[in-house]
C-alpha positions as protocol buffer text, in pm:
chain_id: "A"
residue {
  index: 1
  type: MET
  ca { x: 8476 y: 11948 z: 9049 }
}
residue {
  index: 2
  type: LYS
  ca { x: 8752 y: 12110 z: 9252 }
}
residue {
  index: 3
  type: ASN
  ca { x: 8739 y: 11833 z: 9514 }
}
residue {
  index: 4
  type: GLN
  ca { x: 8749 y: 11570 z: 9240 }
}
residue {
  index: 5
  type: TRP
  ca { x: 9073 y: 11715 z: 9109 }
}
residue {
  index: 6
  type: LYS
  ca { x: 9217 y: 11701 z: 9461 }
}
residue {
  index: 7
  type: ILE
  ca { x: 9143 y: 11330 z: 9508 }
}
residue {
  index: 8
  type: LEU
  ca { x: 9254 y: 11223 z: 9158 }
}
residue {
  index: 9
  type: PRO
  ca { x: 9628 y: 11204 z: 9251 }
}
residue {
  index: 10
  type: ASN
  ca { x: 9546 y: 10968 z: 9539 }
}
residue {
  index: 11
  type: ILE
  ca { x: 9333 y: 10751 z: 9312 }
}
residue {
  index: 12
  type: LEU
  ca { x: 9610 y: 10742 z: 9049 }
}
residue {
  index: 13
  type: PHE
  ca { x: 9887 y: 10665 z: 9299 }
}
residue {
  index: 14
  type: GLY
  ca { x: 9675 y: 10411 z: 9485 }
}
residue {
  index: 15
  type: ASN
  ca { x: 9594 y: 10220 z: 9166 }
}
residue {
  index: 16
  type: ALA
  ca { x: 9959 y: 10238 z: 9062 }
}
residue {
  index: 17
  type: LEU
  ca { x: 10068 y: 10079 z: 9390 }
}
residue {
  index: 18
  type: LEU
  ca { x: 9806 y: 9805 z: 9354 }
}
residue {
  index: 19
  type: ALA
  ca { x: 9906 y: 9729 z: 8993 }
}
residue {
  index: 20
  type: PHE
  ca { x: 10274 y: 9730 z: 9092 }
}
residue {
  index: 21
  type: ALA
  ca { x: 10211 y: 9481 z: 9373 }
}
residue {
  index: 22
  type: ILE
  ca { x: 10034 y: 9245 z: 9132 }
}
residue {
  index: 23
  type: CYS
  ca { x: 10297 y: 9262 z: 8859 }
}
residue {
  index: 24
  type: ALA
  ca { x: 10608 y: 9270 z: 9083 }
}
residue {
  index: 25
  type: PHE
  ca { x: 10509 y: 9016 z: 9347 }
}
residue {
  index: 26
  type: VAL
  ca { x: 10193 y: 8819 z: 9267 }
}
residue {
  index: 27
  type: VAL
  ca { x: 10254 y: 8718 z: 8906 }
}
residue {
  index: 28
  type: PRO
  ca { x: 10626 y: 8619 z: 8942 }
}
residue {
  index: 29
  type: ASN
  ca { x: 10553 y: 8409 z: 9252 }
}
residue {
  index: 30
  type: ASP
  ca { x: 10218 y: 8270 z: 9134 }
}
residue {
  index: 31
  type: PHE
  ca { x: 10039 y: 8386 z: 9449 }
}
residue {
  index: 32
  type: MET
  ca { x: 9664 y: 8344 z: 9484 }
}
residue {
  index: 33
  type: LEU
  ca { x: 9455 y: 8652 z: 9559 }
}
residue {
  index: 34
  type: GLY
  ca { x: 9097 y: 8740 z: 9636 }
}
residue {
  index: 35
  type: GLY
  ca { x: 8889 y: 9004 z: 9463 }
}
residue {
  index: 36
  type: ALA
  ca { x: 8877 y: 9096 z: 9097 }
}
residue {
  index: 37
  type: ASN
  ca { x: 9251 y: 9038 z: 9060 }
}
residue {
  index: 38
  type: GLY
  ca { x: 9207 y: 8683 z: 9186 }
}
residue {
  index: 39
  type: ILE
  ca { x: 8931 y: 8621 z: 8931 }
}
residue {
  index: 40
  type: ALA
  ca { x: 9152 y: 8757 z: 8653 }
}
residue {
  index: 41
  type: LEU
  ca { x: 9446 y: 8540 z: 8765 }
}
residue {
  index: 42
  type: GLY
  ca { x: 9220 y: 8233 z: 8767 }
}
residue {
  index: 43
  type: LEU
  ca { x: 9080 y: 8311 z: 8423 }
}
residue {
  index: 44
  type: GLN
  ca { x: 9429 y: 8354 z: 8282 }
}
residue {
  index: 45
  type: ARG
  ca { x: 9482 y: 7980 z: 8324 }
}
residue {
  index: 46
  type: PHE
  ca { x: 9215 y: 7921 z: 8059 }
}
residue {
  index: 47
  type: ILE
  ca { x: 9230 y: 8240 z: 7854 }
}
residue {
  index: 48
  type: PRO
  ca { x: 9586 y: 8313 z: 7732 }
}
residue {
  index: 49
  type: VAL
  ca { x: 9568 y: 8692 z: 7721 }
}
residue {
  index: 50
  type: LYS
  ca { x: 9737 y: 8964 z: 7923 }
}
residue {
  index: 51
  type: LEU
  ca { x: 9630 y: 9001 z: 8285 }
}
residue {
  index: 52
  type: SER
  ca { x: 9549 y: 9369 z: 8230 }
}
residue {
  index: 53
  type: ILE
  ca { x: 9291 y: 9278 z: 7966 }
}
residue {
  index: 54
  type: LEU
  ca { x: 9123 y: 9024 z: 8193 }
}
residue {
  index: 55
  type: ALA
  ca { x: 9129 y: 9274 z: 8481 }
}
residue {
  index: 56
  type: ALA
  ca { x: 8958 y: 9531 z: 8257 }
}
residue {
  index: 57
  type: ILE
  ca { x: 8687 y: 9279 z: 8161 }
}
residue {
  index: 58
  type: VAL
  ca { x: 8622 y: 9170 z: 8520 }
}
residue {
  index: 59
  type: ASN
  ca { x: 8623 y: 9526 z: 8658 }
}
residue {
  index: 60
  type: GLY
  ca { x: 8409 y: 9651 z: 8369 }
}
residue {
  index: 61
  type: THR
  ca { x: 8150 y: 9378 z: 8426 }
}
residue {
  index: 62
  type: LEU
  ca { x: 8130 y: 9451 z: 8798 }
}
residue {
  index: 63
  type: PHE
  ca { x: 8112 y: 9823 z: 8724 }
}
residue {
  index: 64
  type: PHE
  ca { x: 7793 y: 9776 z: 8522 }
}
residue {
  index: 65
  type: VAL
  ca { x: 7651 y: 9547 z: 8793 }
}
residue {
  index: 66
  type: GLY
  ca { x: 7714 y: 9824 z: 9046 }
}
residue {
  index: 67
  type: TRP
  ca { x: 7552 y: 10078 z: 8816 }
}
residue {
  index: 68
  type: ALA
  ca { x: 7243 y: 9859 z: 8775 }
}
residue {
  index: 69
  type: PHE
  ca { x: 7193 y: 9794 z: 9148 }
}
residue {
  index: 70
  type: MET
  ca { x: 7338 y: 10104 z: 9313 }
}
residue {
  index: 71
  type: GLY
  ca { x: 7281 y: 10385 z: 9063 }
}
residue {
  index: 72
  type: TRP
  ca { x: 7509 y: 10613 z: 8865 }
}
residue {
  index: 73
  type: LYS
  ca { x: 7645 y: 10805 z: 9166 }
}
residue {
  index: 74
  type: PHE
  ca { x: 7790 y: 10488 z: 9315 }
}
residue {
  index: 75
  type: ALA
  ca { x: 7920 y: 10378 z: 8975 }
}
residue {
  index: 76
  type: ALA
  ca { x: 8088 y: 10715 z: 8923 }
}
residue {
  index: 77
  type: ALA
  ca { x: 8302 y: 10656 z: 9232 }
}
residue {
  index: 78
  type: SER
  ca { x: 8431 y: 10332 z: 9075 }
}
residue {
  index: 79
  type: LEU
  ca { x: 8472 y: 10465 z: 8720 }
}
residue {
  index: 80
  type: ALA
  ca { x: 8820 y: 10613 z: 8767 }
}
residue {
  index: 81
  type: SER
  ca { x: 8971 y: 10293 z: 8904 }
}
residue {
  index: 82
  type: THR
  ca { x: 8784 y: 10078 z: 8651 }
}
residue {
  index: 83
  type: VAL
  ca { x: 8956 y: 10267 z: 8369 }
}
residue {
  index: 84
  type: ILE
  ca { x: 9289 y: 10364 z: 8528 }
}
residue {
  index: 85
  type: TYR
  ca { x: 9389 y: 10037 z: 8694 }
}
residue {
  index: 86
  type: PRO
  ca { x: 9406 y: 9813 z: 8381 }
}
residue {
  index: 87
  type: CYS
  ca { x: 9594 y: 10087 z: 8194 }
}
residue {
  index: 88
  type: ILE
  ca { x: 9861 y: 10115 z: 8465 }
}
residue {
  index: 89
  type: MET
  ca { x: 9885 y: 9737 z: 8488 }
}
residue {
  index: 90
  type: ALA
  ca { x: 9943 y: 9716 z: 8113 }
}
residue {
  index: 91
  type: VAL
  ca { x: 10251 y: 9938 z: 8159 }
}
residue {
  index: 92
  type: PHE
  ca { x: 10391 y: 9735 z: 8450 }
}
residue {
  index: 93
  type: GLU
  ca { x: 10331 y: 9408 z: 8264 }
}
residue {
  index: 94
  type: VAL
  ca { x: 10597 y: 9484 z: 8004 }
}
residue {
  index: 95
  type: LEU
  ca { x: 10861 y: 9572 z: 8266 }
}
residue {
  index: 96
  type: PRO
  ca { x: 11091 y: 9300 z: 8410 }
}
residue {
  index: 97
  type: LEU
  ca { x: 10974 y: 9364 z: 8766 }
}
residue {
  index: 98
  type: GLY
  ca { x: 10989 y: 9002 z: 8874 }
}
residue {
  index: 99
  type: THR
  ca { x: 11369 y: 8995 z: 8848 }
}
residue {
  index: 100
  type: LEU
  ca { x: 11433 y: 9311 z: 9048 }
}
residue {
  index: 101
  type: PHE
  ca { x: 11352 y: 9180 z: 9397 }
}
residue {
  index: 102
  type: THR
  ca { x: 11433 y: 8892 z: 9627 }
}
residue {
  index: 103
  type: GLU
  ca { x: 11336 y: 8536 z: 9540 }
}
residue {
  index: 104
  type: ASP
  ca { x: 11225 y: 8477 z: 9900 }
}
residue {
  index: 105
  type: LYS
  ca { x: 10852 y: 8412 z: 9865 }
}
residue {
  index: 106
  type: LEU
  ca { x: 10770 y: 8509 z: 10224 }
}
residue {
  index: 107
  type: VAL
  ca { x: 10935 y: 8850 z: 10186 }
}
residue {
  index: 108
  type: CYS
  ca { x: 10755 y: 8898 z: 9852 }
}
residue {
  index: 109
  type: ALA
  ca { x: 10421 y: 8804 z: 10010 }
}
residue {
  index: 110
  type: ILE
  ca { x: 10467 y: 9056 z: 10293 }
}
residue {
  index: 111
  type: PHE
  ca { x: 10569 y: 9341 z: 10062 }
}
residue {
  index: 112
  type: CYS
  ca { x: 10290 y: 9251 z: 9818 }
}
residue {
  index: 113
  type: ALA
  ca { x: 10033 y: 9278 z: 10099 }
}
residue {
  index: 114
  type: LEU
  ca { x: 10174 y: 9606 z: 10232 }
}
residue {
  index: 115
  type: THR
  ca { x: 10198 y: 9769 z: 9888 }
}
residue {
  index: 116
  type: ALA
  ca { x: 9853 y: 9657 z: 9774 }
}
residue {
  index: 117
  type: GLY
  ca { x: 9697 y: 9748 z: 10109 }
}
residue {
  index: 118
  type: ILE
  ca { x: 9841 y: 10098 z: 10101 }
}
residue {
  index: 119
  type: GLY
  ca { x: 9724 y: 10141 z: 9741 }
}
residue {
  index: 120
  type: ILE
  ca { x: 9367 y: 10035 z: 9815 }
}
residue {
  index: 121
  type: GLY
  ca { x: 9372 y: 10245 z: 10131 }
}
residue {
  index: 122
  type: LEU
  ca { x: 9471 y: 10561 z: 9947 }
}
residue {
  index: 123
  type: VAL
  ca { x: 9189 y: 10521 z: 9697 }
}
residue {
  index: 124
  type: VAL
  ca { x: 8920 y: 10461 z: 9958 }
}
residue {
  index: 125
  type: ARG
  ca { x: 9048 y: 10737 z: 10189 }
}
residue {
  index: 126
  type: ALA
  ca { x: 9021 y: 10980 z: 9897 }
}
residue {
  index: 127
  type: GLY
  ca { x: 8651 y: 10896 z: 9875 }
}
residue {
  index: 128
  type: GLY
  ca { x: 8690 y: 10683 z: 9564 }
}
residue {
  index: 129
  type: SER
  ca { x: 8645 y: 10312 z: 9508 }
}
residue {
  index: 130
  type: THR
  ca { x: 8881 y: 10048 z: 9376 }
}
residue {
  index: 131
  type: GLY
  ca { x: 8582 y: 9898 z: 9198 }
}
residue {
  index: 132
  type: GLY
  ca { x: 8594 y: 9525 z: 9129 }
}
residue {
  index: 133
  type: MET
  ca { x: 8489 y: 9306 z: 9418 }
}
residue {
  index: 134
  type: ASP
  ca { x: 8417 y: 9608 z: 9639 }
}
residue {
  index: 135
  type: ILE
  ca { x: 8087 y: 9631 z: 9452 }
}
residue {
  index: 136
  type: PRO
  ca { x: 7902 y: 9307 z: 9550 }
}
residue {
  index: 137
  type: PRO
  ca { x: 7951 y: 9369 z: 9927 }
}
residue {
  index: 138
  type: CYS
  ca { x: 7812 y: 9722 z: 9885 }
}
residue {
  index: 139
  type: ILE
  ca { x: 7507 y: 9581 z: 9704 }
}
residue {
  index: 140
  type: LEU
  ca { x: 7448 y: 9325 z: 9980 }
}
residue {
  index: 141
  type: TYR
  ca { x: 7477 y: 9595 z: 10244 }
}
residue {
  index: 142
  type: LYS
  ca { x: 7224 y: 9818 z: 10069 }
}
residue {
  index: 143
  type: TYR
  ca { x: 6962 y: 9549 z: 10010 }
}
residue {
  index: 144
  type: LYS
  ca { x: 7025 y: 9301 z: 10292 }
}
residue {
  index: 145
  type: GLY
  ca { x: 7206 y: 9505 z: 10559 }
}
residue {
  index: 146
  type: ILE
  ca { x: 7503 y: 9263 z: 10562 }
}
residue {
  index: 147
  type: PRO
  ca { x: 7816 y: 9442 z: 10691 }
}
residue {
  index: 148
  type: VAL
  ca { x: 8059 y: 9524 z: 10410 }
}
residue {
  index: 149
  type: GLY
  ca { x: 8365 y: 9383 z: 10585 }
}
residue {
  index: 150
  type: LYS
  ca { x: 8210 y: 9041 z: 10646 }
}
residue {
  index: 151
  type: SER
  ca { x: 8080 y: 8993 z: 10294 }
}
residue {
  index: 152
  type: MET
  ca { x: 8406 y: 9125 z: 10146 }
}
residue {
  index: 153
  type: PHE
  ca { x: 8603 y: 8863 z: 10338 }
}
residue {
  index: 154
  type: PHE
  ca { x: 8357 y: 8596 z: 10218 }
}
residue {
  index: 155
  type: PHE
  ca { x: 8398 y: 8695 z: 9852 }
}
residue {
  index: 156
  type: ASP
  ca { x: 8779 y: 8707 z: 9883 }
}
residue {
  index: 157
  type: ALA
  ca { x: 8784 y: 8362 z: 10044 }
}
residue {
  index: 158
  type: LEU
  ca { x: 8554 y: 8228 z: 9771 }
}
residue {
  index: 159
  type: VAL
  ca { x: 8782 y: 8359 z: 9495 }
}
residue {
  index: 160
  type: VAL
  ca { x: 9091 y: 8212 z: 9664 }
}
residue {
  index: 161
  type: LEU
  ca { x: 8910 y: 7878 z: 9698 }
}
residue {
  index: 162
  type: MET
  ca { x: 8835 y: 7887 z: 9326 }
}
residue {
  index: 163
  type: GLN
  ca { x: 9204 y: 7928 z: 9254 }
}
residue {
  index: 164
  type: VAL
  ca { x: 9291 y: 7637 z: 9485 }
}
residue {
  index: 165
  type: PHE
  ca { x: 9088 y: 7407 z: 9260 }
}
residue {
  index: 166
  type: ILE
  ca { x: 9270 y: 7548 z: 8957 }
}
residue {
  index: 167
  type: LYS
  ca { x: 9627 y: 7574 z: 9091 }
}
residue {
  index: 168
  type: GLY
  ca { x: 9627 y: 7324 z: 9376 }
}
residue {
  index: 169
  type: MET
  ca { x: 9724 y: 7375 z: 9740 }
}
residue {
  index: 170
  type: ASP
  ca { x: 10072 y: 7510 z: 9664 }
}
residue {
  index: 171
  type: GLY
  ca { x: 10101 y: 7867 z: 9783 }
}
residue {
  index: 172
  type: ILE
  ca { x: 9780 y: 7877 z: 9986 }
}
residue {
  index: 173
  type: LEU
  ca { x: 9969 y: 7973 z: 10303 }
}
residue {
  index: 174
  type: TYR
  ca { x: 10134 y: 8267 z: 10127 }
}
residue {
  index: 175
  type: SER
  ca { x: 9792 y: 8378 z: 10005 }
}
residue {
  index: 176
  type: ILE
  ca { x: 9652 y: 8367 z: 10359 }
}
residue {
  index: 177
  type: ILE
  ca { x: 9944 y: 8583 z: 10477 }
}
residue {
  index: 178
  type: ILE
  ca { x: 9876 y: 8831 z: 10196 }
}
residue {
  index: 179
  type: LEU
  ca { x: 9503 y: 8854 z: 10272 }
}
residue {
  index: 180
  type: LEU
  ca { x: 9556 y: 8904 z: 10646 }
}
residue {
  index: 181
  type: ILE
  ca { x: 9830 y: 9167 z: 10615 }
}
residue {
  index: 182
  type: MET
  ca { x: 9657 y: 9346 z: 10327 }
}
residue {
  index: 183
  type: SER
  ca { x: 9322 y: 9375 z: 10508 }
}
residue {
  index: 184
  type: THR
  ca { x: 9496 y: 9506 z: 10821 }
}
residue {
  index: 185
  type: THR
  ca { x: 9693 y: 9757 z: 10616 }
}
residue {
  index: 186
  type: VAL
  ca { x: 9380 y: 9882 z: 10440 }
}
residue {
  index: 187
  type: ASP
  ca { x: 9207 y: 9933 z: 10776 }
}
residue {
  index: 188
  type: ARG
  ca { x: 9505 y: 10128 z: 10907 }
}
residue {
  index: 189
  type: VAL
  ca { x: 9544 y: 10345 z: 10598 }
}
residue {
  index: 190
  type: VAL
  ca { x: 9191 y: 10425 z: 10498 }
}
residue {
  index: 191
  type: VAL
  ca { x: 8948 y: 10327 z: 10758 }
}
residue {
  index: 192
  type: SER
  ca { x: 8753 y: 10069 z: 10563 }
}
residue {
  index: 193
  type: GLY
  ca { x: 8574 y: 9740 z: 10601 }
}
residue {
  index: 194
  type: GLU
  ca { x: 8407 y: 9695 z: 10939 }
}
residue {
  index: 195
  type: ARG
  ca { x: 8553 y: 10006 z: 11097 }
}
residue {
  index: 196
  type: LYS
  ca { x: 8297 y: 10275 z: 11163 }
}
residue {
  index: 197
  type: VAL
  ca { x: 8303 y: 10637 z: 11268 }
}
residue {
  index: 198
  type: GLU
  ca { x: 8058 y: 10850 z: 11458 }
}
residue {
  index: 199
  type: ILE
  ca { x: 7998 y: 11195 z: 11315 }
}
residue {
  index: 200
  type: THR
  ca { x: 7860 y: 11499 z: 11495 }
}
residue {
  index: 201
  type: ILE
  ca { x: 7773 y: 11800 z: 11279 }
}
residue {
  index: 202
  type: ILE
  ca { x: 7680 y: 12140 z: 11419 }
}
residue {
  index: 203
  type: SER
  ca { x: 7549 y: 12389 z: 11165 }
}
residue {
  index: 204
  type: PRO
  ca { x: 7257 y: 12630 z: 11130 }
}
residue {
  index: 205
  type: GLU
  ca { x: 7188 y: 12450 z: 10800 }
}
residue {
  index: 206
  type: TYR
  ca { x: 7114 y: 12127 z: 10985 }
}
residue {
  index: 207
  type: GLU
  ca { x: 6786 y: 12065 z: 10801 }
}
residue {
  index: 208
  type: LYS
  ca { x: 6950 y: 12077 z: 10456 }
}
residue {
  index: 209
  type: ILE
  ca { x: 7234 y: 11857 z: 10582 }
}
residue {
  index: 210
  type: ARG
  ca { x: 6987 y: 11608 z: 10731 }
}
residue {
  index: 211
  type: GLN
  ca { x: 6804 y: 11579 z: 10401 }
}
residue {
  index: 212
  type: GLU
  ca { x: 7132 y: 11538 z: 10209 }
}
residue {
  index: 213
  type: ILE
  ca { x: 7258 y: 11255 z: 10431 }
}
residue {
  index: 214
  type: LEU
  ca { x: 6925 y: 11072 z: 10437 }
}
residue {
  index: 215
  type: SER
  ca { x: 6842 y: 11112 z: 10068 }
}
residue {
  index: 216
  type: ASN
  ca { x: 7176 y: 11097 z: 9889 }
}
residue {
  index: 217
  type: MET
  ca { x: 7414 y: 10921 z: 10131 }
}
residue {
  index: 218
  type: ASP
  ca { x: 7176 y: 10641 z: 10231 }
}
residue {
  index: 219
  type: CYS
  ca { x: 7276 y: 10683 z: 10597 }
}
residue {
  index: 220
  type: GLY
  ca { x: 7068 y: 10727 z: 10911 }
}
residue {
  index: 221
  type: VAL
  ca { x: 7086 y: 11034 z: 11134 }
}
residue {
  index: 222
  type: THR
  ca { x: 6976 y: 11139 z: 11482 }
}
residue {
  index: 223
  type: LEU
  ca { x: 6895 y: 11499 z: 11573 }
}
residue {
  index: 224
  type: LEU
  ca { x: 7018 y: 11629 z: 11908 }
}
residue {
  index: 225
  type: ASN
  ca { x: 6895 y: 11948 z: 12075 }
}
residue {
  index: 226
  type: VAL
  ca { x: 7193 y: 12176 z: 12142 }
}
residue {
  index: 227
  type: GLU
  ca { x: 7266 y: 12535 z: 12232 }
}
residue {
  index: 228
  type: THR
  ca { x: 7561 y: 12722 z: 12085 }
}
residue {
  index: 229
  type: GLY
  ca { x: 7805 y: 12845 z: 12347 }
}
residue {
  index: 230
  type: TYR
  ca { x: 7882 y: 13191 z: 12204 }
}
residue {
  index: 231
  type: ASP
  ca { x: 7542 y: 13343 z: 12126 }
}
residue {
  index: 232
  type: ARG
  ca { x: 7326 y: 13085 z: 12311 }
}
residue {
  index: 233
  type: THR
  ca { x: 7125 y: 12999 z: 11999 }
}
residue {
  index: 234
  type: ALA
  ca { x: 6908 y: 12689 z: 12025 }
}
residue {
  index: 235
  type: GLN
  ca { x: 6939 y: 12456 z: 11727 }
}
residue {
  index: 236
  type: GLN
  ca { x: 6985 y: 12089 z: 11643 }
}
residue {
  index: 237
  type: ALA
  ca { x: 7302 y: 11890 z: 11587 }
}
residue {
  index: 238
  type: ILE
  ca { x: 7324 y: 11589 z: 11355 }
}
residue {
  index: 239
  type: TYR
  ca { x: 7466 y: 11262 z: 11484 }
}
residue {
  index: 240
  type: SER
  ca { x: 7535 y: 10959 z: 11264 }
}
residue {
  index: 241
  type: VAL
  ca { x: 7738 y: 10638 z: 11268 }
}
residue {
  index: 242
  type: VAL
  ca { x: 7862 y: 10530 z: 10926 }
}
residue {
  index: 243
  type: TYR
  ca { x: 8116 y: 10299 z: 10764 }
}
residue {
  index: 244
  type: ALA
  ca { x: 8436 y: 10500 z: 10758 }
}
residue {
  index: 245
  type: ASN
  ca { x: 8487 y: 10486 z: 10383 }
}
residue {
  index: 246
  type: LYS
  ca { x: 8161 y: 10684 z: 10362 }
}
residue {
  index: 247
  type: TYR
  ca { x: 8293 y: 10967 z: 10579 }
}
residue {
  index: 248
  type: PRO
  ca { x: 8485 y: 11165 z: 10311 }
}
residue {
  index: 249
  type: GLU
  ca { x: 8173 y: 11180 z: 10093 }
}
residue {
  index: 250
  type: ILE
  ca { x: 7956 y: 11301 z: 10383 }
}
residue {
  index: 251
  type: ARG
  ca { x: 8218 y: 11555 z: 10496 }
}
residue {
  index: 252
  type: ASP
  ca { x: 8246 y: 11706 z: 10147 }
}
residue {
  index: 253
  type: ALA
  ca { x: 7868 y: 11719 z: 10108 }
}
residue {
  index: 254
  type: VAL
  ca { x: 7828 y: 11896 z: 10443 }
}
residue {
  index: 255
  type: LEU
  ca { x: 8098 y: 12152 z: 10364 }
}
residue {
  index: 256
  type: ALA
  ca { x: 7936 y: 12215 z: 10027 }
}
residue {
  index: 257
  type: ILE
  ca { x: 7618 y: 12317 z: 10211 }
}
residue {
  index: 258
  type: ASP
  ca { x: 7791 y: 12506 z: 10495 }
}
residue {
  index: 259
  type: SER
  ca { x: 8165 y: 12572 z: 10462 }
}
residue {
  index: 260
  type: HIS
  ca { x: 8175 y: 12676 z: 10830 }
}
residue {
  index: 261
  type: ALA
  ca { x: 8006 y: 12363 z: 10964 }
}
residue {
  index: 262
  type: PHE
  ca { x: 8163 y: 12215 z: 11278 }
}
residue {
  index: 263
  type: ILE
  ca { x: 8230 y: 11844 z: 11213 }
}
residue {
  index: 264
  type: VAL
  ca { x: 8366 y: 11596 z: 11466 }
}
residue {
  index: 265
  type: ALA
  ca { x: 8445 y: 11235 z: 11371 }
}
residue {
  index: 266
  type: GLY
  ca { x: 8574 y: 10956 z: 11592 }
}
residue {
  index: 267
  type: ASP
  ca { x: 8629 y: 10581 z: 11576 }
}
residue {
  index: 268
  type: VAL
  ca { x: 8356 y: 10345 z: 11697 }
}
residue {
  index: 269
  type: LYS
  ca { x: 8445 y: 9999 z: 11824 }
}
residue {
  index: 270
  type: ASN
  ca { x: 8100 y: 9843 z: 11840 }
}
residue {
  index: 271
  type: VAL
  ca { x: 7755 y: 9929 z: 11706 }
}
residue {
  index: 272
  type: ASN
  ca { x: 7422 y: 9765 z: 11787 }
}
residue {
  index: 273
  type: GLY
  ca { x: 7092 y: 9865 z: 11632 }
}
residue {
  index: 274
  type: ARG
  ca { x: 6916 y: 9933 z: 11305 }
}
residue {
  index: 275
  type: GLY
  ca { x: 7133 y: 9902 z: 10997 }
}
residue {
  index: 276
  type: TYR
  ca { x: 7401 y: 9703 z: 11180 }
}
residue {
  index: 277
  type: THR
  ca { x: 7283 y: 9423 z: 11410 }
}
residue {
  index: 278
  type: LEU
  ca { x: 6916 y: 9471 z: 11317 }
}
residue {
  index: 279
  type: ASP
  ca { x: 6743 y: 9507 z: 10982 }
}
residue {
  index: 280
  type: ARG
  ca { x: 6717 y: 9857 z: 10847 }
}
residue {
  index: 281
  type: ILE
  ca { x: 6383 y: 10037 z: 10838 }
}
residue {
  index: 282
  type: THR
  ca { x: 6268 y: 10105 z: 10484 }
}
residue {
  index: 283
  type: SER
  ca { x: 5968 y: 10285 z: 10337 }
}
residue {
  index: 284
  type: GLU
  ca { x: 5844 y: 9958 z: 10188 }
}
residue {
  index: 285
  type: PRO
  ca { x: 5552 y: 9784 z: 10364 }
}
């Protein structure tokens, strides 16, 4: 509970930045976006209600899909954003934000991408989820082993294509700029998408930690024989490569078991093997 209170400000501020980017830059300039916001913008052409209401419907629907396929623990990580984001957007919608900034569409597209990317990054880095279209890629990764970053890009492109049929080709170049800059910004801020980290954990509670990661984190581990340098005690270290947005959850779980655990994490540029380039091993025949 204490850790949840620590990450809540990041989730609030991250969702506020995302909602601000939509209301201040996307809506006034009629930009096309991917994700749940893109679906809501497309639906608004046919359903004349506030964007915040449509965003709540889309996010709420995807939340229950995530709950059904991924379980309540995964859904809990998306719950805060599912509720908070539409509420913050409803506040920004009534403010005259579109008249406060430059009318240069290119400048607006760049600042939209940077602001939204930082917002999403803060939420994911805190160990939360922005919900929405983050959920289908996670489901595909769990059941089919498809990398999250690749399927996320596919879904974003599909949503943008849907809006092209609705709005026409005008503005498609701005939308491409937004998607490219936003995805790069998210990767820089919160280590998400295709970026992975390798984790080495040294703790006398390695067996409990191994069980926790395998059972509750849905990640693979390798045990390495090590010897502590101070008292020369033989034990095992835990090594794992995970998608970086999973790291905060694993770190907190490890520290909950052993507050003195030695944890080292570093970036990984390429991974080959089970769960990445090869199908994952499951208990099913």
